[in-house]
PDB file of C-alpha atoms and ligand atoms in Angstrom:
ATOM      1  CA  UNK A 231      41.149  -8.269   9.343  1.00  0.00           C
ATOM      2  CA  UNK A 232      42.479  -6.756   5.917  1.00  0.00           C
ATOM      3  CA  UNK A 233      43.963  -3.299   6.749  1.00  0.00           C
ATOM      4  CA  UNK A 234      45.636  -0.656   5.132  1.00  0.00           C
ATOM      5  CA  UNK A 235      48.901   0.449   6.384  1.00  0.00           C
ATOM      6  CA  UNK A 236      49.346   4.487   6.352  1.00  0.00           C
ATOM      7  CA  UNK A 237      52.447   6.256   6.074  1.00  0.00           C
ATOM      8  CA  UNK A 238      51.394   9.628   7.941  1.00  0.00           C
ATOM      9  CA  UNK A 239      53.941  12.290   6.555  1.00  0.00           C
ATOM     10  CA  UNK A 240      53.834  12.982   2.829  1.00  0.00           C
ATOM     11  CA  UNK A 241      50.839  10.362   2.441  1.00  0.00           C
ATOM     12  CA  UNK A 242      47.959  11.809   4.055  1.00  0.00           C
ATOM     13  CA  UNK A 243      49.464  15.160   6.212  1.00  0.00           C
ATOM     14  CA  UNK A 244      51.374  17.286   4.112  1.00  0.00           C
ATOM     15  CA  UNK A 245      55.719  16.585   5.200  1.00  0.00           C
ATOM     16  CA  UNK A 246      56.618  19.206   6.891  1.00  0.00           C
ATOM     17  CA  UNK A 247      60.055  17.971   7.481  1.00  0.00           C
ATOM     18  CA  UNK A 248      59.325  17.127  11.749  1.00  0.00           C
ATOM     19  CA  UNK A 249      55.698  18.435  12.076  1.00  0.00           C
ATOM     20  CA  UNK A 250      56.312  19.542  16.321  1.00  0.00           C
ATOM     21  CA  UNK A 251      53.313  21.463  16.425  1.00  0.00           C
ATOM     22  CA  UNK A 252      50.085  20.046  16.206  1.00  0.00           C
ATOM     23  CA  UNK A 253      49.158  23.805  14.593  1.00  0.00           C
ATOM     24  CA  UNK A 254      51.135  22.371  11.250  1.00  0.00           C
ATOM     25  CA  UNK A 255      48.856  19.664  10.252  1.00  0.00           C
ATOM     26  CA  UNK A 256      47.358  19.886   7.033  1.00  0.00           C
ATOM     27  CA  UNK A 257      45.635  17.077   5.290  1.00  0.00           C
ATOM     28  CA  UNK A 258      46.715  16.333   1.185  1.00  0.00           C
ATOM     29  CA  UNK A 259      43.840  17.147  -0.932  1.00  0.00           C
ATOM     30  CA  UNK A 260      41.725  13.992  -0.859  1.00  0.00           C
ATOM     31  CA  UNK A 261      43.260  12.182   1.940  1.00  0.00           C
ATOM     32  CA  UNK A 262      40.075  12.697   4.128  1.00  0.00           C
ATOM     33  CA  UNK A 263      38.021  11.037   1.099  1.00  0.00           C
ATOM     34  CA  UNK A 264      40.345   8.545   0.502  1.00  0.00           C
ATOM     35  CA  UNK A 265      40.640   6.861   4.225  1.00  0.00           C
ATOM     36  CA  UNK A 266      37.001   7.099   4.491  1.00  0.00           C
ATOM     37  CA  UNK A 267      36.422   5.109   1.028  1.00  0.00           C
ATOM     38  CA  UNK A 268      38.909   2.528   2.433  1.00  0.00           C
ATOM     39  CA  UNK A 269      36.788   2.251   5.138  1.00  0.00           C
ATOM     40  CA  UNK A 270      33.642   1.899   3.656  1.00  0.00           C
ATOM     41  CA  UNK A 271      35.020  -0.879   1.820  1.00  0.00           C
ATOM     42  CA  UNK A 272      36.107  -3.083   4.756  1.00  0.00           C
ATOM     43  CA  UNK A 273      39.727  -1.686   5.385  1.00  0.00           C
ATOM     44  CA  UNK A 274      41.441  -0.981   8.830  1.00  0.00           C
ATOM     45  CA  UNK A 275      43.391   1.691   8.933  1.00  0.00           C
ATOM     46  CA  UNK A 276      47.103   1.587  10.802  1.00  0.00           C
ATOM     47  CA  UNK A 277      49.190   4.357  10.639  1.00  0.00           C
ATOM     48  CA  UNK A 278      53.133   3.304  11.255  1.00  0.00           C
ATOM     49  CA  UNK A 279      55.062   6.214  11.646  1.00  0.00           C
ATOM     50  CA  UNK A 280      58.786   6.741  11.864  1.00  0.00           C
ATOM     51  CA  UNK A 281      59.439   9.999  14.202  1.00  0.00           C
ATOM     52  CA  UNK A 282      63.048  10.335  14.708  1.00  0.00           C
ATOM     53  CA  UNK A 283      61.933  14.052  15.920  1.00  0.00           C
ATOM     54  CA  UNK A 284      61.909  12.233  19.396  1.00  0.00           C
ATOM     55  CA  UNK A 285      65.295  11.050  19.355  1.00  0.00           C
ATOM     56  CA  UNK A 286      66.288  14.442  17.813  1.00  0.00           C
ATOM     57  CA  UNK A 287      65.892  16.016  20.678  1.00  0.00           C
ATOM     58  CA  UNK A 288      63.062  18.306  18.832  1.00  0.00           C
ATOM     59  CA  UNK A 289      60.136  17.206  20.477  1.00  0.00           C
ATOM     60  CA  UNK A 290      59.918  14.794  23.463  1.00  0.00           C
ATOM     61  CA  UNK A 291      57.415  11.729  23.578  1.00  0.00           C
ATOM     62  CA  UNK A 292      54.771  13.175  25.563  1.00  0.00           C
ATOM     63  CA  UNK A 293      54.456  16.298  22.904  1.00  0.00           C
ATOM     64  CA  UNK A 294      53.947  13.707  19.889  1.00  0.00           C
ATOM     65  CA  UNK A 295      51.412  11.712  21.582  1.00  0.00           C
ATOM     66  CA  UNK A 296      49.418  15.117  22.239  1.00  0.00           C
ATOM     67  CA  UNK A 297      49.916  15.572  18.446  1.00  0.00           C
ATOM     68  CA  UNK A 298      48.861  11.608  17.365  1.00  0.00           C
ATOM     69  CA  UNK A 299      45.691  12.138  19.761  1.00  0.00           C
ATOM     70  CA  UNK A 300      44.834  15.804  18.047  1.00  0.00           C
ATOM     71  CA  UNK A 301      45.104  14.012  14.508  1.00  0.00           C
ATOM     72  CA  UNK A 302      43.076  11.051  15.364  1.00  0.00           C
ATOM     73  CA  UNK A 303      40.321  13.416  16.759  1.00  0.00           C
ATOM     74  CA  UNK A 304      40.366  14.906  13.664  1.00  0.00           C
ATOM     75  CA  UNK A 305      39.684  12.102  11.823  1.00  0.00           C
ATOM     76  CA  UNK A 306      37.198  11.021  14.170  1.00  0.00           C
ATOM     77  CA  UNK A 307      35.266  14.505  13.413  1.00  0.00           C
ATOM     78  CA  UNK A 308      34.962  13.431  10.103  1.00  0.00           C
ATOM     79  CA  UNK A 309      34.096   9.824  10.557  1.00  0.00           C
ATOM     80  CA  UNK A 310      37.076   8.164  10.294  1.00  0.00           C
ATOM     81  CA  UNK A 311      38.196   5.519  13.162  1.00  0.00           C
ATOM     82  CA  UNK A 312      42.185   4.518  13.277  1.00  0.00           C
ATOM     83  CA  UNK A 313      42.010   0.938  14.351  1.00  0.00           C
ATOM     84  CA  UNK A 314      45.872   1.169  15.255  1.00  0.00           C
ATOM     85  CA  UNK A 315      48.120   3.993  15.523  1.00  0.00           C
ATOM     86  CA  UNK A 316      52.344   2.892  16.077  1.00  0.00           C
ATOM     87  CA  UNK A 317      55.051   5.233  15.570  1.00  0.00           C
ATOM     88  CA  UNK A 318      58.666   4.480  16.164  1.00  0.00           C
ATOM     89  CA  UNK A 319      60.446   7.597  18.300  1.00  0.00           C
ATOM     90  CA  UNK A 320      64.186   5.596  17.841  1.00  0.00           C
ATOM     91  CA  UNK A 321      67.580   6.686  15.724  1.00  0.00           C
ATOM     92  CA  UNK A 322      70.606   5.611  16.101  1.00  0.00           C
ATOM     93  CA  UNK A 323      72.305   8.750  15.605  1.00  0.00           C
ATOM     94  CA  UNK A 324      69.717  10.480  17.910  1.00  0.00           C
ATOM     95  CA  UNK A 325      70.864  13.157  21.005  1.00  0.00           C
ATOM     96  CA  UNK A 326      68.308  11.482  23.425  1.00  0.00           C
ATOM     97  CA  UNK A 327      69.846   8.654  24.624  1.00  0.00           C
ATOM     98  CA  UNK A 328      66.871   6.785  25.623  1.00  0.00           C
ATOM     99  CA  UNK A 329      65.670   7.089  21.858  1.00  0.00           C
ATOM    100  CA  UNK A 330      69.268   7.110  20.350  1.00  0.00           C
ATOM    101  CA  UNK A 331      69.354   2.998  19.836  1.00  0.00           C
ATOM    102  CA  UNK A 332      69.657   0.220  17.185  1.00  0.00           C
ATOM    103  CA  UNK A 333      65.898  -0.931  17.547  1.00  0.00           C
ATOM    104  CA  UNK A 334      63.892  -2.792  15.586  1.00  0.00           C
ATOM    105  CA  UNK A 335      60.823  -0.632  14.552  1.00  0.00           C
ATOM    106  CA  UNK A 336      61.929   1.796  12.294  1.00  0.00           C
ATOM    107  CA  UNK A 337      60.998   1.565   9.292  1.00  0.00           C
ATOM    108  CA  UNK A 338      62.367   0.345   6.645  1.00  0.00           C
ATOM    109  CA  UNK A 339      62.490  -2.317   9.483  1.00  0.00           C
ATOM    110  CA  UNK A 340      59.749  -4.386   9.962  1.00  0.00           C
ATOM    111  CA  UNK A 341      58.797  -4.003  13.704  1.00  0.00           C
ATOM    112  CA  UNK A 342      55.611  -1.542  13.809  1.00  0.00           C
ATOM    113  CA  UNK A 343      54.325  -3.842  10.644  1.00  0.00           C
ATOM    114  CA  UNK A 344      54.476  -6.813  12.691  1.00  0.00           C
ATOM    115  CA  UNK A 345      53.458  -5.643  15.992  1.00  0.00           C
ATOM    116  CA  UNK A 346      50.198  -3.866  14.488  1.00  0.00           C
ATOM    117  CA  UNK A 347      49.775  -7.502  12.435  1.00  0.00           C
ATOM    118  CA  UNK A 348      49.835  -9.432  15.805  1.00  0.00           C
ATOM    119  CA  UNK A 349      47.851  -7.099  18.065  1.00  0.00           C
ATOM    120  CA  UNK A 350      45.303  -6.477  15.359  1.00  0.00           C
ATOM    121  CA  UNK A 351      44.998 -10.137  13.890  1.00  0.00           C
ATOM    122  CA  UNK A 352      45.612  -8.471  10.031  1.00  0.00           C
ATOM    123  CA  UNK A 353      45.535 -10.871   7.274  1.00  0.00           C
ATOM    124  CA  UNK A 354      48.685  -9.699   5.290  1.00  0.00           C
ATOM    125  CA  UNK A 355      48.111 -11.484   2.421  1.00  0.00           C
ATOM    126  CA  UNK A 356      44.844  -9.160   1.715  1.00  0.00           C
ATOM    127  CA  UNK A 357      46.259  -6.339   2.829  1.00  0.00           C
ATOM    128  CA  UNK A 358      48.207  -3.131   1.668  1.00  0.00           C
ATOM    129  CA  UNK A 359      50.360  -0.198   2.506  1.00  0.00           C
ATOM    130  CA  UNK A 360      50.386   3.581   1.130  1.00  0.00           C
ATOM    131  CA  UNK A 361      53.562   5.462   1.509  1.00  0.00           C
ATOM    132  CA  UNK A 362      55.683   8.130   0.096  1.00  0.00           C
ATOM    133  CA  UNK A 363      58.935   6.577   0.163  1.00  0.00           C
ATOM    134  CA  UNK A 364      60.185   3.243  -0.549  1.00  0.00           C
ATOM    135  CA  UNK A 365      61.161   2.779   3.525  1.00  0.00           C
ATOM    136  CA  UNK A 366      57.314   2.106   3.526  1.00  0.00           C
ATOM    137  CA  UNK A 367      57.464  -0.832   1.294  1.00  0.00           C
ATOM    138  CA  UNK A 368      59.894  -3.090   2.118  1.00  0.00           C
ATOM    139  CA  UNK A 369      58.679  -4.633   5.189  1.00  0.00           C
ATOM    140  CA  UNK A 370      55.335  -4.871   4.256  1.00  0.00           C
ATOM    141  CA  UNK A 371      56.194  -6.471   0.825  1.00  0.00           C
ATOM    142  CA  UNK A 372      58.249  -8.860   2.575  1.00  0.00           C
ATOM    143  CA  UNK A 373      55.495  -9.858   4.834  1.00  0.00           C
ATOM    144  CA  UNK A 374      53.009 -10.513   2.053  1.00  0.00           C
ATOM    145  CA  UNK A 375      51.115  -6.992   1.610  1.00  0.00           C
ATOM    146  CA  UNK A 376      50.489  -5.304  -1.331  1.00  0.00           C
ATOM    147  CA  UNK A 377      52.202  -1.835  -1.644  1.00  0.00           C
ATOM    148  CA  UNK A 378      51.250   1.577  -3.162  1.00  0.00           C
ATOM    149  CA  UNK A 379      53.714   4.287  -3.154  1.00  0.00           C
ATOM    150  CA  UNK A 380      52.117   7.988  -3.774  1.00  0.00           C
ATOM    151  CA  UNK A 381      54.322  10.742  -5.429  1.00  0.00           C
ATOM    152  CA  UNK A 382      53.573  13.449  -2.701  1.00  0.00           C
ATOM    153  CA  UNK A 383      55.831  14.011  -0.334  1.00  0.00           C
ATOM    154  CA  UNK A 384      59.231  11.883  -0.911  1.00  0.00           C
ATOM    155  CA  UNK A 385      56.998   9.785  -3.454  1.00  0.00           C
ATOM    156  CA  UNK A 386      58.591  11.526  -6.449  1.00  0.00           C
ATOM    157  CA  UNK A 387      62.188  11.201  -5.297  1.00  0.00           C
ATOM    158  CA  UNK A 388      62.106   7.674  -4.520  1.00  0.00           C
ATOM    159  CA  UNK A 389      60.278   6.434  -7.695  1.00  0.00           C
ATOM    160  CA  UNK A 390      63.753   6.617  -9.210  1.00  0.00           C
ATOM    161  CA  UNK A 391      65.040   3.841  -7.248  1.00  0.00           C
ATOM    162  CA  UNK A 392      65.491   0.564  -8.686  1.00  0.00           C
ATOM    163  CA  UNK A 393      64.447  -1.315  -5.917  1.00  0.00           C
ATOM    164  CA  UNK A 394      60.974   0.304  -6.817  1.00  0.00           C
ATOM    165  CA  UNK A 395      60.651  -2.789  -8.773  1.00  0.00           C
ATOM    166  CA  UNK A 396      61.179  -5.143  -6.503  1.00  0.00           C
ATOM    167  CA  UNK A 397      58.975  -3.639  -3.367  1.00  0.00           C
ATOM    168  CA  UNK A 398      56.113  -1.792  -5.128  1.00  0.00           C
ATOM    169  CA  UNK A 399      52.855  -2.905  -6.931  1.00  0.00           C
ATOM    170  CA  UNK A 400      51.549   0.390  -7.797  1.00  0.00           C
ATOM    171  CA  UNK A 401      52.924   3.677  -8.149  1.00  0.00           C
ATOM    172  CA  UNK A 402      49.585   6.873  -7.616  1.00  0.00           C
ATOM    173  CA  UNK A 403      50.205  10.349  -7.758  1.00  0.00           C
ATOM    174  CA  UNK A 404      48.192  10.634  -4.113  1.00  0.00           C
ATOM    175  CA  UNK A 405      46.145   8.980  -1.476  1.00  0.00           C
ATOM    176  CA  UNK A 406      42.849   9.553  -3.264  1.00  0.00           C
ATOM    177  CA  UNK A 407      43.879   7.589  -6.535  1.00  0.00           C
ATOM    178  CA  UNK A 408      45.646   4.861  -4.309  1.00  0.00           C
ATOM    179  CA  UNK A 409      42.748   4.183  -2.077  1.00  0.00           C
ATOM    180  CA  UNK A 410      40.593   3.657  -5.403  1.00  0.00           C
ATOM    181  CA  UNK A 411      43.480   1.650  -6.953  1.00  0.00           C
ATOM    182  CA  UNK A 412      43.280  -0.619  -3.722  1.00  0.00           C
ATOM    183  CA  UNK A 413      39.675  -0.683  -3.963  1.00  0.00           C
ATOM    184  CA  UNK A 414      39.186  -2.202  -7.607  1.00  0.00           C
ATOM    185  CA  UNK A 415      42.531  -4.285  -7.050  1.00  0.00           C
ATOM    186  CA  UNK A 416      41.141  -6.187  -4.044  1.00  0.00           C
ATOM    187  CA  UNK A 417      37.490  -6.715  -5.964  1.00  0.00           C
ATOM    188  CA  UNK A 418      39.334  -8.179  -8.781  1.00  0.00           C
ATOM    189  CA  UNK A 419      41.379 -10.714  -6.482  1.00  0.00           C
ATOM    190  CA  UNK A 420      38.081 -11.363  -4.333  1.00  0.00           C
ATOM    191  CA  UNK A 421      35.697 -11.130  -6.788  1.00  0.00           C
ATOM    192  CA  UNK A 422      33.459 -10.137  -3.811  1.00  0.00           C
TER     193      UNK A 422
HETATM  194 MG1   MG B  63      56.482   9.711   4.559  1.00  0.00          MG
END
């Protein structure tokens, strides 16, 4: 399968610095359009999210699942399937001890990437990531992906990084123009 790796905060829901409260969703402008084009084009969608949150202490495990299943029913409403969905709840310098470990799924680790790559059989040679910060990138670089990082949310800050360079293919200013970027970039490789 070629997929499309989704960061979920500041990529297609609007960051609000640990969304708890499934009342505190709100889509970017276009990101509804934009997963549905990469759909209609052949792409499976994986979100891999990092939400520390957990660890934090600010919401527990059971509360963010009741959030991921609210936002995938959303997207469902409007015709969009998630064909994998991994989040990572870990930090080291978390207050929950069962969270607050060394582990090997958040990102900029590669873990979630990997996992979602095995379980899903994705090709990652024909495949991409969108994300708003450069934590995003690296993995999925490294494993063969194409990246695309998107200046809403943390996008703008981290385009100032050198390493920007080294992980990213594309820079967009949001979702919509990524998904379109993807789009034409994988019919030029393909010619299909
Ligand atoms: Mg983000």
């Amino acid at each position: 399968m070629r997929a499309v790796f989704l960061d979920r905060d500041g990529t297609f829901i609007i960051d609000k610095d640990y969304l708890v409260r499934k009342e505190d969703i709100e889509f970017i402008p276009g990101a509804i359009d934009a997963l549905k084009l990469l759909k209609e084009n052949g792409f499976g969608l994986v979100i891999c999210t990092n939400q520390s949150a957990i660890a934090r202490g600010m919401m527990t495990e059971e509360e963010y699942l009741k959030i991921q299943v609210y936002l995938l029913d959303i997207l469902k409403k409007n015709g969009i399937e998630i064909d994998g969905c991994y989040y990572c709840p870990h930090l080291k310098e978390g207050s929950v001890e069962k969270y607050a470990i060394v582990c090997e799924c958040r990102k900029p680790k590669s873990g979630m990437f990997e996992r979602a790559r095995d379980e899903l059989g994705i090709n990652m040679r024909e495949s991409y990531a969108i994300g708003d910060s450069l934590r995003d990138m690296i993995a999925v670089s490294r494993l063969g992906a194409k990246t695309v990082l998107v200046r809403t949310g943390k996008g703008a800050k981290a385009e100032q990084v050198e390493l920007v360079e080294r992980f990213v293919d594309k820079i967009c200013d949001d979702i919509l123009e990524a998904a379109k970027w993807i789009i034409a970039d994988c019919r030029h490789r393909y010619k299909k």
